[in-house]
Amino acid sequence: MKLSIRGLQKTFVKPTTGEHLDVVRDLDLDVRAGEFFCIVGSSGCGKTTFLRMVDGLVAPTGGEIHVDGRRVAGPGPDRGFVFQNGALWPWRTVLRNVTFGLEVQRRLPRAELETRARRLIDLVGLAGFEAHYPHELSGGMRQRVNLARALAIDPEILLMDEPFAALDAQTRELMQAELLRIWQETGKTVLFITHQIEEAVYLADRIGVFSARPGRVKVILDVKFPRPRGLHIKRTPEFLAPVDEIWRLIEADARRSLTM
């Protein structure tokens, strides 16, 4: 198993009151090598906290996370993180943003580092924009740079935290199709967080539905649609069945989250 999680827990303590807030509790999950696995759930159910624990950015209160049998004790090059807001360095060009992680590792000479970065920039469809700065790019283009930067360190697992949430509807759909193309070309294992059920059904091999806080995996659903998948599949009656099934699983939690 590429990613194995057992008994994961996270409790935050408010420093002013000492109040305990259980965000994730008793979470078990296995993700297979090369799989595209999506997580959905209501707002505040601990999805982002969970992903940050997998990346090593947040220490769990209890439980264990293993990647290829190695216990996760902090961030590492075997995991690449794609943030929701892009998080690009505004003073660096596209090329220099993509090379950043490799520069930190200091493993490659400059010429090889740039060659790898240019290859990934081409992979994400941004050839010709190497010298542009983030403010000169559209939202979708910035997320392509973010994806190329995460891929540059050649991670075992790509962690994606609602990377298309800030995009308009048309750009979001195009980026979903582009992500599938890139995933199929690279063969990476992807763990993808989203609020949008349709996005999860379109992208995933399997979908984990989180319970309300404290988050845990309520159920895992297989997505039966064959690959490759075109965007037209979203307009078919068959597509609506798993979308409706997942919505029924989280509807009550989602309604409660509006009153919390």
PDB file of N, CA and C in Angstrom, residues 8 10 12 22-24 27 39 41-53 193 210-216:
ATOM      1  N   LEU A   8      -5.693   7.600  13.245  1.00  0.00           N
ATOM      2  CA  LEU A   8      -5.229   8.993  13.228  1.00  0.00           C
ATOM      3  C   LEU A   8      -6.162   9.883  14.044  1.00  0.00           C
ATOM      4  N   LYS A  10      -6.441  14.079  15.815  1.00  0.00           N
ATOM      5  CA  LYS A  10      -5.897  15.417  16.012  1.00  0.00           C
ATOM      6  C   LYS A  10      -6.840  16.201  16.896  1.00  0.00           C
ATOM      7  N   PHE A  12      -6.985  19.956  18.890  1.00  0.00           N
ATOM      8  CA  PHE A  12      -6.410  21.280  19.115  1.00  0.00           C
ATOM      9  C   PHE A  12      -6.868  21.783  20.483  1.00  0.00           C
ATOM     10  N   ASP A  22     -11.711  18.303  19.093  1.00  0.00           N
ATOM     11  CA  ASP A  22     -11.356  17.108  18.331  1.00  0.00           C
ATOM     12  C   ASP A  22     -11.695  17.340  16.863  1.00  0.00           C
ATOM     13  N   VAL A  23     -10.682  17.349  16.009  1.00  0.00           N
ATOM     14  CA  VAL A  23     -10.883  17.616  14.582  1.00  0.00           C
ATOM     15  C   VAL A  23     -10.910  16.322  13.781  1.00  0.00           C
ATOM     16  N   VAL A  24     -10.010  15.403  14.107  1.00  0.00           N
ATOM     17  CA  VAL A  24      -9.960  14.081  13.459  1.00  0.00           C
ATOM     18  C   VAL A  24      -9.868  13.033  14.562  1.00  0.00           C
ATOM     19  N   LEU A  27      -9.202   7.695  12.532  1.00  0.00           N
ATOM     20  CA  LEU A  27      -9.288   7.674  11.071  1.00  0.00           C
ATOM     21  C   LEU A  27      -8.341   6.603  10.520  1.00  0.00           C
ATOM     22  N   ILE A  39     -11.201  12.959  -1.330  1.00  0.00           N
ATOM     23  CA  ILE A  39     -11.885  13.075  -0.038  1.00  0.00           C
ATOM     24  C   ILE A  39     -12.929  14.184  -0.153  1.00  0.00           C
ATOM     25  N   GLY A  41     -16.502  15.920   2.026  1.00  0.00           N
ATOM     26  CA  GLY A  41     -17.170  16.006   3.323  1.00  0.00           C
ATOM     27  C   GLY A  41     -17.660  17.417   3.563  1.00  0.00           C
ATOM     28  N   SER A  42     -18.445  17.609   4.591  1.00  0.00           N
ATOM     29  CA  SER A  42     -19.000  18.926   4.891  1.00  0.00           C
ATOM     30  C   SER A  42     -17.906  19.870   5.383  1.00  0.00           C
ATOM     31  N   SER A  43     -18.193  21.166   5.363  1.00  0.00           N
ATOM     32  CA  SER A  43     -17.236  22.161   5.842  1.00  0.00           C
ATOM     33  C   SER A  43     -16.906  21.921   7.314  1.00  0.00           C
ATOM     34  N   GLY A  44     -15.623  22.059   7.653  1.00  0.00           N
ATOM     35  CA  GLY A  44     -15.200  21.913   9.037  1.00  0.00           C
ATOM     36  C   GLY A  44     -15.040  20.492   9.519  1.00  0.00           C
ATOM     37  N   CYS A  45     -15.041  19.508   8.594  1.00  0.00           N
ATOM     38  CA  CYS A  45     -14.973  18.108   9.032  1.00  0.00           C
ATOM     39  C   CYS A  45     -13.536  17.614   9.194  1.00  0.00           C
ATOM     40  N   GLY A  46     -12.540  18.476   8.948  1.00  0.00           N
ATOM     41  CA  GLY A  46     -11.156  18.090   9.204  1.00  0.00           C
ATOM     42  C   GLY A  46     -10.374  17.644   7.978  1.00  0.00           C
ATOM     43  N   LYS A  47     -10.899  17.890   6.776  1.00  0.00           N
ATOM     44  CA  LYS A  47     -10.240  17.420   5.555  1.00  0.00           C
ATOM     45  C   LYS A  47      -8.857  18.038   5.381  1.00  0.00           C
ATOM     46  N   THR A  48      -8.768  19.361   5.512  1.00  0.00           N
ATOM     47  CA  THR A  48      -7.481  20.037   5.307  1.00  0.00           C
ATOM     48  C   THR A  48      -6.496  19.676   6.413  1.00  0.00           C
ATOM     49  N   THR A  49      -6.967  19.614   7.659  1.00  0.00           N
ATOM     50  CA  THR A  49      -6.095  19.190   8.761  1.00  0.00           C
ATOM     51  C   THR A  49      -5.549  17.795   8.494  1.00  0.00           C
ATOM     52  N   PHE A  50      -6.415  16.906   8.029  1.00  0.00           N
ATOM     53  CA  PHE A  50      -5.985  15.546   7.686  1.00  0.00           C
ATOM     54  C   PHE A  50      -4.882  15.569   6.629  1.00  0.00           C
ATOM     55  N   LEU A  51      -5.067  16.339   5.563  1.00  0.00           N
ATOM     56  CA  LEU A  51      -4.080  16.379   4.481  1.00  0.00           C
ATOM     57  C   LEU A  51      -2.757  16.961   4.980  1.00  0.00           C
ATOM     58  N   ARG A  52      -2.837  17.949   5.848  1.00  0.00           N
ATOM     59  CA  ARG A  52      -1.609  18.542   6.387  1.00  0.00           C
ATOM     60  C   ARG A  52      -0.880  17.577   7.327  1.00  0.00           C
ATOM     61  N   MET A  53      -1.613  16.706   7.976  1.00  0.00           N
ATOM     62  CA  MET A  53      -0.948  15.670   8.767  1.00  0.00           C
ATOM     63  C   MET A  53      -0.241  14.666   7.869  1.00  0.00           C
ATOM     64  N   ILE A 193      -8.377  16.705  -2.007  1.00  0.00           N
ATOM     65  CA  ILE A 193      -9.471  17.197  -1.164  1.00  0.00           C
ATOM     66  C   ILE A 193     -10.353  18.138  -1.985  1.00  0.00           C
ATOM     67  N   PHE A 210     -16.013  11.808   4.345  1.00  0.00           N
ATOM     68  CA  PHE A 210     -15.726  12.105   5.745  1.00  0.00           C
ATOM     69  C   PHE A 210     -17.021  12.374   6.503  1.00  0.00           C
ATOM     70  N   SER A 211     -17.015  11.976   7.761  1.00  0.00           N
ATOM     71  CA  SER A 211     -18.096  12.333   8.671  1.00  0.00           C
ATOM     72  C   SER A 211     -17.920  13.775   9.128  1.00  0.00           C
ATOM     73  N   ALA A 212     -18.931  14.302   9.807  1.00  0.00           N
ATOM     74  CA  ALA A 212     -18.794  15.616  10.442  1.00  0.00           C
ATOM     75  C   ALA A 212     -17.716  15.538  11.519  1.00  0.00           C
ATOM     76  N   ARG A 213     -17.198  16.710  11.909  1.00  0.00           N
ATOM     77  CA  ARG A 213     -16.148  16.765  12.927  1.00  0.00           C
ATOM     78  C   ARG A 213     -16.587  16.074  14.222  1.00  0.00           C
ATOM     79  N   PRO A 214     -15.721  15.242  14.798  1.00  0.00           N
ATOM     80  CA  PRO A 214     -14.363  14.901  14.367  1.00  0.00           C
ATOM     81  C   PRO A 214     -14.363  13.970  13.164  1.00  0.00           C
ATOM     82  N   GLY A 215     -13.542  14.332  12.169  1.00  0.00           N
ATOM     83  CA  GLY A 215     -13.567  13.634  10.899  1.00  0.00           C
ATOM     84  C   GLY A 215     -13.025  12.217  10.977  1.00  0.00           C
ATOM     85  N   ARG A 216     -13.687  11.345  10.258  1.00  0.00           N
ATOM     86  CA  ARG A 216     -13.216   9.980  10.031  1.00  0.00           C
ATOM     87  C   ARG A 216     -13.792   9.551   8.687  1.00  0.00           C
TER      88      ARG A 216
END
